[in-house]
Amino acid sequence: MRGTDTRDPRAGTPKARRRPVAALATAACGALAMTACAGAGGSGSDSLVVAIVANPQMQDAIALQDHFTEEYPGVDVEFVQLPENEARAKITASVATGGGEFDVVMISNYETAQWAEYGWIENLQPYIDSTDGYQGDDFMPAIRESLSYEGDMYSVPFYGESSFLTYREDLFEEAGLQMPENPTWEEVAGFAAELDDPENGVSGICLRGLPGWGEVMAPLNTVVNTFGGRWYDEEWNARLDDPEFRSAVEFYVDLVREHGQPGAANSGYGGCLSRYSQGNAAMWYDATAMVSSLEDPESSTVVGKNGYTAAPVANTGNSGWLYTWSLAVPATSEHKDEAWDFISWMTDPSYVSLVAEEYGWERVPPGSRASTFEAEGYQEVAGGYADPMREAIEAADPQNPTVDPVPYSGIGFVGIPEFQDMGTRVSQQISAAIAGQISVEEALEQSDQYAREVGDTYQGEDRR
Amino acid sequence: MSTTTAAPRTTRRSRDWARRAPLLPALIFTILLTQLPFLATIWYSLRSWNLLRPGSQEFTGLSNYAAILTDRQFLGAAANTVLITASCVLVSMVLGIGLAMLLDRRFLGRGVVRTLLITPFLILPVATALLWKTTMFDPVFGLVGFVLSPFGLGDVDWASSYPVLSVVAALVWQWTPFMMLLILAGLQSQERDVIEAGQVDGANTWQMFAMVTLPHLRRYIELGVLLGAIYVVNTFDTIYMMTQGGPGTASANLPFTIYQRAFLGFDVGQSAAMGVVVVIGTIIVALVALRLIFRAFLSSEEQNA
């Protein structure tokens, strides 16, 4: 629970303050029988409802909301903060059905282009262009590209991430091993076998195994891509039973079963973070966002012992994913200008300096703006990992994730609406294979059927 | 409905209608409230529609049904539903009978004990699930681990190592009082003379229970099993709070699976098809069970007559 600022008693409980207004709004709704009055927090009131994912950096933003109120005294912000999975489900359901509960939603590069195409979210480009000092050109090109539809940005990034490999330099030195600049997965598997030391509670590597399209599927998908596997060929035929896809999944499952963490089928990003930061793993391949926790003396015992290197590869030049938590305005919002006021405050360069001032440079939302990487304070703090992170984000190419051409975009995910459902179901099969309940063969057979059902609905139409 | 002459027929018909008419509003209301949504569900189940893809709706016939009936996950959830329901109902029934037998005798503080035993049934199911997940089963500070630590079972993560067992344990705790109350009602309706006759015939305690009490309790047991099964089949909150259907899909039952596909996967077609399959399955099971119950009631009434 870092990020909740104790000096601000209102930070955690916006509801308490809002009650009179909400009651008034409800009364007004009853009197006017306004249909738009459905939803949490009463969008009929003059408050701005912001649905947000409860990650540490976002909680910092909530704790800093007084600074926003100072700047825009007329706008009353109410936060709905939820854990990642719940937030995604709630926001998706609300926006897809035109529920109108939220004025600002936190989404990602997975949703943005799709929702922009359907007209579910506002085009933010006019706002970006007309806001002084906002510096829309300062966003990392790959991130800006991934949040754009037909050249206009429909959501703006709060922070951006790729994936890379962290490893314990001290353990490598003891074992006389040398991590190369751009390691291959084969090399990494070799290191994992050498450094695996269950007696002393150190596993060779930590990899996610928890079901969920945003959990095990993200790192596994990058492995599939770099092995040359594809979910679909250009005719939307499912290709999960191709040898490339299968060898990638077999490699991942075998590696985590043989030299990975115990209980791998139940550990996701959070599980690996606590294992690695307590010194129980020699390597960890995951999101670049890990650094703010790994290098934080309060939460980690391995501060300063870590090396960072690019995501391991097999048959492609790079394999890091591209992901960004971003803010958008649903088309149903009745407070679009106020919504932009809030979004621009939270994604402005000056917000970065504000966090640096209040909490220190290691807690700024990284990876979204070039200026953040170039800031002197950030360079000092992030010397060890700023460059690998920046290179990974710049190298990511969601349009061409694997060896052969594919009809979808996305690296850690498949950029089609059905992937939330299909990815989760496939991930449950993979997780069962990691747990040893079924074989990789069986898992992929079932998964291929899921993918075929979805692919069938795309055949005969060109969606690229 | 075949009657012989015309005149009585009209009067009978009007009498029939006089009896039916007051019921009609309720009947029509019920049909509107329950059958229309069901028809809509059947309609959706014949279409391919993902909520996140506007314009993706198309008629696909029975392909949704084919897809879910070949889906290992759906079949696994169906098996889990049967397993969870059957084991929960049976175990809580056995415990309920035992506790009811104990409560059926007079002792000091009976009222207090009865109130305490009923309490689990009155606690919100969500709170029950949370209690079991954290206070009881947590590997670090759970009471179960603390009690079992002398036996070397102190750090078992019950909810993720034995998810179905954990869910069933919480459900049994919740449903035992319900069974106990039903059986207690049955015990207190036992006639004294039958018991006295048994004692005169020199039956020992076990024989009394097996030969006299249990046959008398039969219809109460059947009623308890039926009602319990109807409720437990629909269990959602306990699974959602304790295991989220995991690890993987190890502890997902049908309601939870449908929820996942509908509200996290947004696949309207397949989740509607699942709903229809579940309704059909439930109807079949309920018909068989109801027939058993009716037969039990009829035969016992014949005996009493």
XYZ file of C-alpha atoms in Angstrom, chain A residues 131-382:
252
model
C -2.995 22.220 -24.615
C -0.024 24.491 -23.856
C 3.124 22.795 -22.601
C 1.672 19.303 -22.895
C 4.288 18.191 -25.443
C 2.505 15.428 -27.271
C 5.640 14.857 -29.384
C 7.534 13.888 -26.266
C 5.811 10.483 -25.957
C 7.937 7.506 -26.966
C 7.180 6.865 -30.666
C 6.367 3.171 -30.216
C 3.964 3.983 -27.381
C 2.317 6.838 -29.250
C 1.891 4.602 -32.271
C 0.283 1.871 -30.172
C -2.287 4.301 -28.751
C -3.237 5.804 -32.096
C -5.993 5.051 -34.553
C -5.699 6.531 -38.048
C -2.894 8.807 -36.861
C -4.735 10.347 -33.905
C -4.160 9.438 -30.281
C -7.280 8.128 -28.548
C -5.658 7.587 -25.170
C -2.523 9.035 -23.602
C 0.096 6.977 -21.730
C 0.582 7.210 -17.979
C 3.523 4.847 -18.034
C 4.990 2.519 -20.612
C 6.798 -0.763 -20.293
C 8.490 -3.513 -22.214
C 9.893 -6.778 -20.916
C 13.486 -7.685 -20.134
C 15.580 -10.136 -18.164
C 16.995 -9.339 -14.766
C 19.664 -11.528 -13.224
C 21.721 -11.638 -10.027
C 25.180 -10.429 -10.956
C 26.666 -11.811 -7.719
C 25.380 -15.347 -8.343
C 26.604 -15.270 -11.932
C 30.032 -14.189 -10.737
C 30.193 -16.949 -8.114
C 29.320 -19.540 -10.733
C 31.774 -18.033 -13.214
C 29.062 -17.259 -15.748
C 28.818 -14.274 -18.056
C 25.501 -12.891 -19.264
C 25.775 -11.880 -22.940
C 24.434 -8.603 -24.366
C 21.542 -10.207 -26.206
C 21.035 -13.660 -24.692
C 19.184 -16.435 -26.487
C 16.576 -18.532 -24.694
C 18.858 -21.530 -25.054
C 21.633 -19.735 -23.175
C 19.177 -18.607 -20.514
C 17.929 -22.193 -20.032
C 21.573 -23.280 -19.612
C 22.180 -20.628 -16.947
C 18.962 -21.611 -15.183
C 20.090 -25.252 -15.027
C 23.472 -24.244 -13.560
C 22.144 -21.802 -11.004
C 19.161 -23.882 -9.893
C 19.780 -24.579 -6.207
C 16.609 -25.835 -4.521
C 18.474 -26.829 -1.326
C 19.243 -23.188 -0.643
C 15.865 -21.997 -1.851
C 17.133 -20.401 -5.050
C 15.442 -21.369 -8.299
C 17.295 -20.925 -11.587
C 14.649 -18.650 -13.062
C 11.235 -17.248 -12.229
C 8.547 -17.173 -14.916
C 4.848 -16.453 -14.607
C 2.479 -19.432 -14.581
C -0.708 -17.921 -13.222
C -3.733 -18.158 -15.536
C -4.964 -14.929 -17.118
C -4.376 -13.305 -20.471
C -2.414 -10.577 -18.743
C -0.465 -13.028 -16.579
C 1.182 -16.173 -18.005
C 0.179 -15.292 -21.573
C 2.292 -12.126 -21.712
C 5.787 -13.613 -21.258
C 4.781 -16.862 -22.977
C 3.568 -14.941 -26.015
C 6.932 -13.248 -26.425
C 8.592 -16.673 -26.320
C 6.132 -17.990 -28.910
C 6.829 -14.994 -31.144
C 10.581 -15.285 -30.985
C 10.413 -19.037 -31.663
C 8.488 -18.146 -34.824
C 5.083 -19.309 -33.592
C 1.852 -17.655 -34.665
C -1.683 -17.682 -33.334
C -3.063 -17.253 -36.837
C -1.743 -17.229 -40.361
C -2.897 -14.530 -42.749
C -6.064 -16.470 -43.603
C -7.039 -16.607 -39.888
C -6.331 -20.317 -39.609
C -5.371 -21.161 -36.019
C -1.732 -22.233 -35.847
C -1.361 -23.346 -32.238
C -0.493 -26.882 -33.300
C 2.378 -25.753 -35.518
C 5.788 -27.125 -34.503
C 7.096 -23.583 -33.804
C 4.254 -22.793 -31.405
C 4.498 -26.168 -29.747
C 8.267 -26.073 -29.261
C 7.948 -22.610 -27.713
C 5.309 -23.720 -25.217
C 7.190 -26.944 -24.473
C 10.352 -24.942 -23.885
C 8.598 -22.534 -21.512
C 6.732 -25.228 -19.586
C 9.797 -27.491 -19.287
C 12.025 -24.616 -18.182
C 9.662 -23.465 -15.452
C 8.929 -27.032 -14.321
C 12.595 -28.051 -14.163
C 14.395 -24.921 -13.012
C 11.630 -22.493 -12.166
C 10.045 -21.490 -8.873
C 7.998 -23.974 -6.825
C 4.243 -23.546 -7.166
C 4.777 -21.940 -10.574
C 1.219 -22.560 -11.739
C -0.008 -20.107 -9.095
C 2.576 -17.369 -9.356
C 2.091 -14.337 -11.540
C 3.927 -11.038 -11.722
C 3.420 -10.382 -8.012
C 4.580 -13.847 -6.989
C 7.779 -13.651 -9.027
C 8.405 -10.113 -7.782
C 8.370 -11.213 -4.157
C 10.466 -14.350 -4.870
C 13.137 -12.532 -6.832
C 13.272 -9.535 -4.522
C 13.722 -11.867 -1.518
C 16.676 -13.524 -3.247
C 14.931 -16.780 -4.162
C 15.579 -16.700 -7.908
C 18.703 -16.179 -10.001
C 16.901 -14.756 -13.042
C 13.507 -13.297 -13.806
C 12.048 -12.436 -17.196
C 9.188 -9.946 -16.885
C 7.901 -6.383 -17.211
C 10.378 -3.508 -17.037
C 8.093 -2.008 -14.384
C 9.784 -4.435 -11.947
C 12.677 -2.049 -11.408
C 10.838 0.414 -9.187
C 10.224 -2.418 -6.697
C 13.497 -4.350 -7.138
C 15.667 -1.291 -6.532
C 13.592 -0.047 -3.595
C 15.388 -0.854 -0.308
C 12.071 -0.894 1.529
C 10.714 -3.864 -0.390
C 13.741 -5.663 -1.828
C 16.777 -7.469 -0.423
C 18.653 -7.532 -3.750
C 19.062 -3.792 -4.355
C 22.135 -3.100 -6.465
C 22.869 -6.787 -7.128
C 20.915 -6.959 -10.368
C 21.981 -6.807 -13.974
C 19.453 -6.045 -16.688
C 19.593 -7.305 -20.240
C 17.323 -7.490 -23.256
C 14.510 -10.018 -23.503
C 15.966 -13.383 -24.611
C 15.442 -14.357 -28.256
C 15.470 -17.402 -30.512
C 14.650 -16.709 -34.175
C 13.881 -12.987 -34.103
C 16.091 -9.971 -33.382
C 14.189 -8.815 -30.295
C 11.262 -10.111 -28.306
C 10.297 -7.560 -25.636
C 6.611 -6.731 -25.451
C 5.090 -3.277 -25.499
C 2.521 -2.317 -22.928
C 1.235 0.923 -21.568
C -1.388 1.935 -19.046
C -3.124 4.905 -20.557
C -6.061 7.214 -19.909
C -9.031 7.670 -22.209
C -12.425 9.391 -22.196
C -15.481 7.222 -22.968
C -17.725 8.704 -25.653
C -20.624 8.629 -23.183
C -18.946 11.021 -20.713
C -20.784 14.276 -20.070
C -17.712 16.050 -18.727
C -15.248 15.625 -21.561
C -13.405 18.924 -21.014
C -13.007 18.318 -17.283
C -11.939 14.767 -18.080
C -9.194 16.108 -20.301
C -8.158 18.568 -17.573
C -7.577 15.628 -15.286
C -5.902 13.407 -17.882
C -3.561 16.176 -18.990
C -2.610 16.872 -15.376
C -1.790 13.207 -14.744
C 0.205 12.678 -17.967
C 1.922 16.075 -18.226
C 5.714 16.440 -17.931
C 5.144 18.586 -14.850
C 3.423 15.652 -13.124
C 6.665 13.691 -13.418
C 8.573 16.471 -11.654
C 5.831 16.646 -9.027
C 6.214 12.926 -8.176
C 10.001 13.280 -8.187
C 9.711 16.161 -5.754
C 7.215 14.464 -3.424
C 8.337 10.833 -3.492
C 11.667 10.642 -5.324
C 12.718 9.782 -8.861
C 12.442 6.008 -8.495
C 8.671 6.377 -8.183
C 7.927 8.469 -11.267
C 5.813 6.746 -13.930
C 8.531 5.728 -16.427
C 8.659 4.731 -20.067
C 5.996 7.013 -21.508
C 7.953 10.219 -22.212
C 11.416 10.648 -23.694
C 11.933 13.624 -21.377
C 11.596 11.369 -18.342
C 14.454 9.171 -19.552
C 16.544 12.284 -20.181
C 15.863 13.927 -16.823
C 19.049 14.172 -14.758
C 17.460 12.948 -11.559
C 16.069 9.880 -13.301
C 19.425 9.113 -14.922
C 21.066 9.132 -11.480
C 18.550 6.750 -9.958
C 17.969 4.523 -12.964
